[in-house]
C-alpha cells in the first residue's frame, strides 16, 4: 500500500507521538498485538457485498489461457484450500468498518477512490487479474493479463505496471497472512518482457514473519513456466487496522 503511509508510521515509531495529536504509539508485542487469525482476516476480507462490483471475474476481454487458468484454480477452491479473493475498486470497500491506525487519514471531498490497479474502467484495456490465496500455505497466485494501456516497449507491458501488480498481490497476501499493511521495500529483477494480451502467473510466498515485518517473494512467469518474466522480494510492515467508531 501507500509509501507515504509507511513513512508516517516510521516517523511515529521514532517519535512515539503523531504530530498534532497527543497519542503515544504503543509498543507492539507479536504475541498480543496481532491476535487476528488468518481465517478471521479472510472471512472479513471476503464477505459477499452484493452492492459492489467484483472486478476479479471473467469478462469478454479474457483470453483462452486466462479463462482456462481461472477455471483450474476455481476448481482448487473446492478441494485444495484455495480461496478466490474478490477485488473491489477501492481498499476502502475491503476494510469497511475498519480504518488505518495512528490517525493515518486523508481529509477529502472526493468520492471515487480507486486502487491504482483498478483505475482503468474499460475491460481489457488495463489490468485484468485475479488473486487466489491459500490460508494454510500463506501464499498467493495472481493471474495477470496486461492490456494495451499498460504498454511500455511496443507490444509489451511496461515494467512499472508489472511492479505495481506485484506490490498489489504482495499487499493482499501480507494482510491476510499476517496483517501486513504498508510496503517497506520492493526489489525487482526483470528477466523477460511480458507481451500485452498474454497471461503471466505471479507466485507469491510469505518467507517469514519477524520483527513486525513480513518477508515475501514473487516469481512472475509464463503459464508453461518456461519463461521467467521477473523476480521480486518485498517487505511489509505489520500493523493492525482499527475499528471505526460509531457516529
Short mmCIF file of C-alpha atoms in Angstrom, two decimals:
data_model
loop_
_atom_site.label_atom_id
_atom_site.label_comp_id
_atom_site.label_asym_id
_atom_site.label_seq_id
_atom_site.Cartn_x
_atom_site.Cartn_y
_atom_site.Cartn_z
CA UNK A 1 0.00 0.00 0.00
CA UNK A 2 0.97 3.65 0.02
CA UNK A 3 4.60 4.53 0.70
CA UNK A 4 3.66 7.80 2.39
CA UNK A 5 1.65 5.92 4.97
CA UNK A 6 4.63 3.72 5.76
CA UNK A 7 6.92 6.72 6.19
CA UNK A 8 4.38 8.25 8.53
CA UNK A 9 4.30 5.05 10.54
CA UNK A 10 8.09 5.02 10.69
CA UNK A 11 8.15 8.59 11.99
CA UNK A 12 5.56 7.61 14.55
CA UNK A 13 7.75 4.74 15.63
CA UNK A 14 10.72 7.05 16.01
CA UNK A 15 8.99 9.87 17.87
CA UNK A 16 6.16 7.93 19.52
CA UNK A 17 3.72 10.80 19.02
CA UNK A 18 1.63 11.65 15.98
CA UNK A 19 2.32 15.28 15.09
CA UNK A 20 -0.56 17.44 16.25
CA UNK A 21 -2.25 14.60 18.13
CA UNK A 22 -1.47 13.72 21.77
CA UNK A 23 -1.29 10.00 21.12
CA UNK A 24 1.55 7.68 22.04
CA UNK A 25 2.37 4.87 19.63
CA UNK A 26 2.11 1.65 21.63
CA UNK A 27 5.00 -0.77 21.78
CA UNK A 28 3.67 -3.74 19.86
CA UNK A 29 4.24 -7.27 21.05
CA UNK A 30 3.96 -10.06 18.43
CA UNK A 31 2.19 -12.25 20.99
CA UNK A 32 -0.50 -9.72 21.79
CA UNK A 33 -0.78 -7.15 19.02
CA UNK A 34 -1.62 -9.48 16.16
CA UNK A 35 -4.32 -11.71 17.53
CA UNK A 36 -6.43 -11.96 14.38
CA UNK A 37 -6.19 -15.39 12.81
CA UNK A 38 -5.73 -15.83 9.09
CA UNK A 39 -9.19 -17.41 8.92
CA UNK A 40 -10.84 -14.40 10.57
CA UNK A 41 -8.98 -11.97 8.31
CA UNK A 42 -10.01 -13.93 5.22
CA UNK A 43 -13.63 -14.22 6.31
CA UNK A 44 -13.89 -10.47 6.84
CA UNK A 45 -11.99 -9.59 3.66
CA UNK A 46 -14.06 -11.94 1.52
CA UNK A 47 -17.51 -11.00 2.76
CA UNK A 48 -20.02 -11.06 -0.08
CA UNK A 49 -21.01 -7.50 -0.90
CA UNK A 50 -23.78 -7.71 -3.43
CA UNK A 51 -23.81 -3.95 -3.99
CA UNK A 52 -20.15 -3.84 -5.08
CA UNK A 53 -18.69 -4.98 -8.38
CA UNK A 54 -16.09 -7.73 -8.18
CA UNK A 55 -13.51 -6.90 -10.85
CA UNK A 56 -11.80 -10.29 -10.49
CA UNK A 57 -14.39 -12.14 -12.53
CA UNK A 58 -14.13 -13.27 -16.17
CA UNK A 59 -15.16 -10.83 -18.85
CA UNK A 60 -15.18 -10.78 -22.65
CA UNK A 61 -11.59 -9.49 -22.82
CA UNK A 62 -10.05 -12.52 -21.13
CA UNK A 63 -8.00 -14.69 -23.47
CA UNK A 64 -8.44 -18.51 -23.52
CA UNK A 65 -5.33 -19.07 -21.35
CA UNK A 66 -6.64 -16.66 -18.73
CA UNK A 67 -10.06 -18.31 -18.70
CA UNK A 68 -8.59 -21.83 -18.53
CA UNK A 69 -6.27 -20.98 -15.64
CA UNK A 70 -9.10 -19.25 -13.81
CA UNK A 71 -11.26 -22.36 -14.10
CA UNK A 72 -8.37 -24.57 -12.94
CA UNK A 73 -7.89 -22.53 -9.77
CA UNK A 74 -11.62 -22.19 -9.22
CA UNK A 75 -11.75 -25.99 -9.05
CA UNK A 76 -8.95 -25.92 -6.47
CA UNK A 77 -11.09 -23.71 -4.23
CA UNK A 78 -13.43 -26.69 -3.86
CA UNK A 79 -10.85 -29.26 -2.76
CA UNK A 80 -7.37 -27.84 -2.17
CA UNK A 81 -7.97 -24.99 0.26
CA UNK A 82 -7.50 -22.10 -2.18
CA UNK A 83 -9.72 -19.02 -1.91
CA UNK A 84 -10.58 -16.65 -4.75
CA UNK A 85 -10.24 -13.11 -3.47
CA UNK A 86 -12.80 -10.53 -4.53
CA UNK A 87 -11.40 -7.33 -5.99
CA UNK A 88 -13.35 -4.12 -5.45
CA UNK A 89 -12.42 -0.75 -6.88
CA UNK A 90 -11.06 0.58 -3.56
CA UNK A 91 -9.39 -0.86 -0.48
CA UNK A 92 -11.96 1.15 1.46
CA UNK A 93 -14.53 -1.39 0.29
CA UNK A 94 -12.40 -4.29 1.51
CA UNK A 95 -11.94 -2.89 5.01
CA UNK A 96 -15.41 -1.46 5.68
CA UNK A 97 -15.78 -0.79 9.39
CA UNK A 98 -12.01 -0.52 9.84
CA UNK A 99 -9.51 2.31 9.41
CA UNK A 100 -5.76 2.84 9.25
CA UNK A 101 -4.03 3.05 12.65
CA UNK A 102 -2.48 6.06 14.40
CA UNK A 103 -4.77 8.59 12.76
CA UNK A 104 -3.37 7.97 9.27
CA UNK A 105 -6.16 9.52 7.24
CA UNK A 106 -6.61 11.99 4.41
CA UNK A 107 -9.43 14.51 4.53
CA UNK A 108 -11.02 14.96 1.11
CA UNK A 109 -14.35 15.54 -0.55
CA UNK A 110 -13.51 13.03 -3.30
CA UNK A 111 -15.86 10.07 -3.58
CA UNK A 112 -14.49 7.98 -6.45
CA UNK A 113 -11.47 6.35 -4.84
CA UNK A 114 -9.77 3.56 -6.78
CA UNK A 115 -6.90 1.14 -6.27
CA UNK A 116 -4.25 2.00 -8.85
CA UNK A 117 -4.61 -1.42 -10.48
CA UNK A 118 -8.38 -0.85 -10.91
CA UNK A 119 -8.23 2.72 -12.23
CA UNK A 120 -8.84 1.81 -15.90
CA UNK A 121 -12.52 1.04 -16.18
CA UNK A 122 -12.70 -0.27 -19.74
CA UNK A 123 -12.47 -4.06 -19.76
CA UNK A 124 -9.30 -5.48 -21.26
CA UNK A 125 -7.51 -2.13 -21.61
CA UNK A 126 -5.57 -2.11 -18.36
CA UNK A 127 -5.15 -4.59 -15.54
CA UNK A 128 -7.06 -7.83 -15.84
CA UNK A 129 -6.15 -10.01 -12.89
CA UNK A 130 -7.46 -12.31 -10.20
CA UNK A 131 -5.74 -13.43 -6.98
CA UNK A 132 -6.14 -16.82 -5.31
CA UNK A 133 -4.92 -17.16 -1.72
CA UNK A 134 -4.08 -20.27 0.33
CA UNK A 135 -4.50 -19.53 4.07
CA UNK A 136 -2.58 -22.56 5.34
CA UNK A 137 0.38 -22.20 2.98
CA UNK A 138 0.30 -18.39 3.23
CA UNK A 139 0.84 -18.00 -0.47
CA UNK A 140 -0.98 -16.47 -3.44
CA UNK A 141 -1.27 -16.97 -7.16
CA UNK A 142 -2.16 -13.98 -9.32
CA UNK A 143 -3.27 -14.46 -12.93
CA UNK A 144 -2.42 -11.30 -14.87
CA UNK A 145 -3.38 -10.27 -18.40
CA UNK A 146 -1.94 -6.81 -19.26
CA UNK A 147 -3.94 -4.64 -21.64
CA UNK A 148 -2.72 -2.13 -24.24
CA UNK A 149 -2.98 0.83 -21.84
CA UNK A 150 -0.16 -0.77 -19.81
CA UNK A 151 2.26 -0.80 -22.74
CA UNK A 152 5.91 0.15 -22.34
CA UNK A 153 8.07 -1.15 -25.19
CA UNK A 154 5.80 -1.56 -28.25
CA UNK A 155 3.70 -4.67 -27.76
CA UNK A 156 4.93 -5.37 -24.22
CA UNK A 157 3.83 -4.46 -20.70
CA UNK A 158 5.57 -1.53 -19.00
CA UNK A 159 7.88 -2.67 -16.21
CA UNK A 160 6.18 -0.27 -13.81
CA UNK A 161 2.82 -1.90 -14.44
CA UNK A 162 4.29 -5.28 -13.53
CA UNK A 163 5.88 -3.83 -10.39
CA UNK A 164 2.57 -2.27 -9.35
CA UNK A 165 0.72 -5.58 -9.63
CA UNK A 166 3.46 -7.40 -7.73
CA UNK A 167 3.06 -4.81 -4.96
CA UNK A 168 -0.73 -5.21 -5.02
CA UNK A 169 -0.50 -9.01 -4.82
CA UNK A 170 2.06 -8.73 -2.03
CA UNK A 171 -0.22 -6.31 -0.18
CA UNK A 172 -3.30 -8.57 -0.24
CA UNK A 173 -1.20 -11.60 0.73
CA UNK A 174 0.60 -9.74 3.52
CA UNK A 175 -2.63 -8.51 5.06
CA UNK A 176 -4.34 -11.90 5.01
CA UNK A 177 -1.25 -13.83 6.12
CA UNK A 178 -0.27 -11.55 8.99
CA UNK A 179 -1.85 -8.09 8.97
CA UNK A 180 0.82 -6.55 6.77
CA UNK A 181 -0.29 -3.04 5.84
CA UNK A 182 2.50 -0.94 4.33
CA UNK A 183 5.23 -1.67 1.79
CA UNK A 184 8.68 -1.21 3.32
CA UNK A 185 10.67 -2.27 0.25
CA UNK A 186 10.41 -3.90 -3.16
CA UNK A 187 13.37 -5.30 -5.06
CA UNK A 188 12.67 -6.43 -8.61
CA UNK A 189 14.85 -8.06 -11.26
CA UNK A 190 13.26 -8.13 -14.71
CA UNK A 191 14.17 -11.12 -16.85
CA UNK A 192 11.92 -11.03 -19.93
CA UNK A 193 9.19 -8.84 -21.39
CA UNK A 194 5.51 -9.74 -20.96
CA UNK A 195 3.55 -9.49 -24.23
CA UNK A 196 0.39 -7.37 -23.99
CA UNK A 197 -2.67 -9.62 -24.01
CA UNK A 198 -0.79 -12.70 -22.80
CA UNK A 199 -1.00 -14.24 -19.32
CA UNK A 200 1.63 -14.02 -16.59
CA UNK A 201 1.35 -16.10 -13.42
CA UNK A 202 2.62 -14.44 -10.23
CA UNK A 203 3.58 -16.88 -7.48
CA UNK A 204 3.82 -15.14 -4.09
CA UNK A 205 5.12 -16.74 -0.88
CA UNK A 206 5.49 -15.44 2.66
CA UNK A 207 9.03 -16.48 3.55
CA UNK A 208 8.93 -15.43 7.20
CA UNK A 209 7.28 -13.08 9.71
CA UNK A 210 9.81 -11.47 12.00
CA UNK A 211 10.32 -8.21 13.94
CA UNK A 212 6.89 -6.87 12.95
CA UNK A 213 7.63 -7.41 9.25
CA UNK A 214 6.59 -9.91 6.60
CA UNK A 215 9.29 -11.03 4.17
CA UNK A 216 7.89 -12.13 0.83
CA UNK A 217 8.97 -13.37 -2.59
CA UNK A 218 7.37 -13.42 -6.03
CA UNK A 219 8.18 -15.06 -9.35
CA UNK A 220 6.29 -13.93 -12.45
CA UNK A 221 6.39 -16.47 -15.26
CA UNK A 222 4.56 -17.75 -18.30
CA UNK A 223 1.75 -20.27 -17.98
CA UNK A 224 4.01 -23.14 -19.05
CA UNK A 225 6.68 -21.98 -16.56
CA UNK A 226 9.26 -21.92 -19.35
CA UNK A 227 9.77 -18.14 -19.25
CA UNK A 228 10.53 -16.15 -16.11
CA UNK A 229 9.43 -12.54 -16.52
CA UNK A 230 10.56 -11.12 -13.19
CA UNK A 231 11.60 -11.97 -9.66
CA UNK A 232 10.77 -9.80 -6.70
CA UNK A 233 11.28 -9.69 -2.95
CA UNK A 234 9.28 -7.45 -0.65
CA UNK A 235 9.00 -6.47 2.99
CA UNK A 236 5.73 -5.31 4.57
CA UNK A 237 5.17 -3.61 7.91
CA UNK A 238 2.84 -5.48 10.23
CA UNK A 239 0.17 -3.23 11.81
CA UNK A 240 -3.40 -3.74 12.93
CA UNK A 241 -6.30 -1.84 11.45
CA UNK A 242 -8.56 -0.12 13.96
CA UNK A 243 -12.30 -0.36 14.36
CA UNK A 244 -14.13 2.72 13.13
CA UNK A 245 -16.04 4.48 15.88
CA UNK A 246 -19.80 4.61 15.59
CA UNK A 247 -21.23 8.01 14.58
#
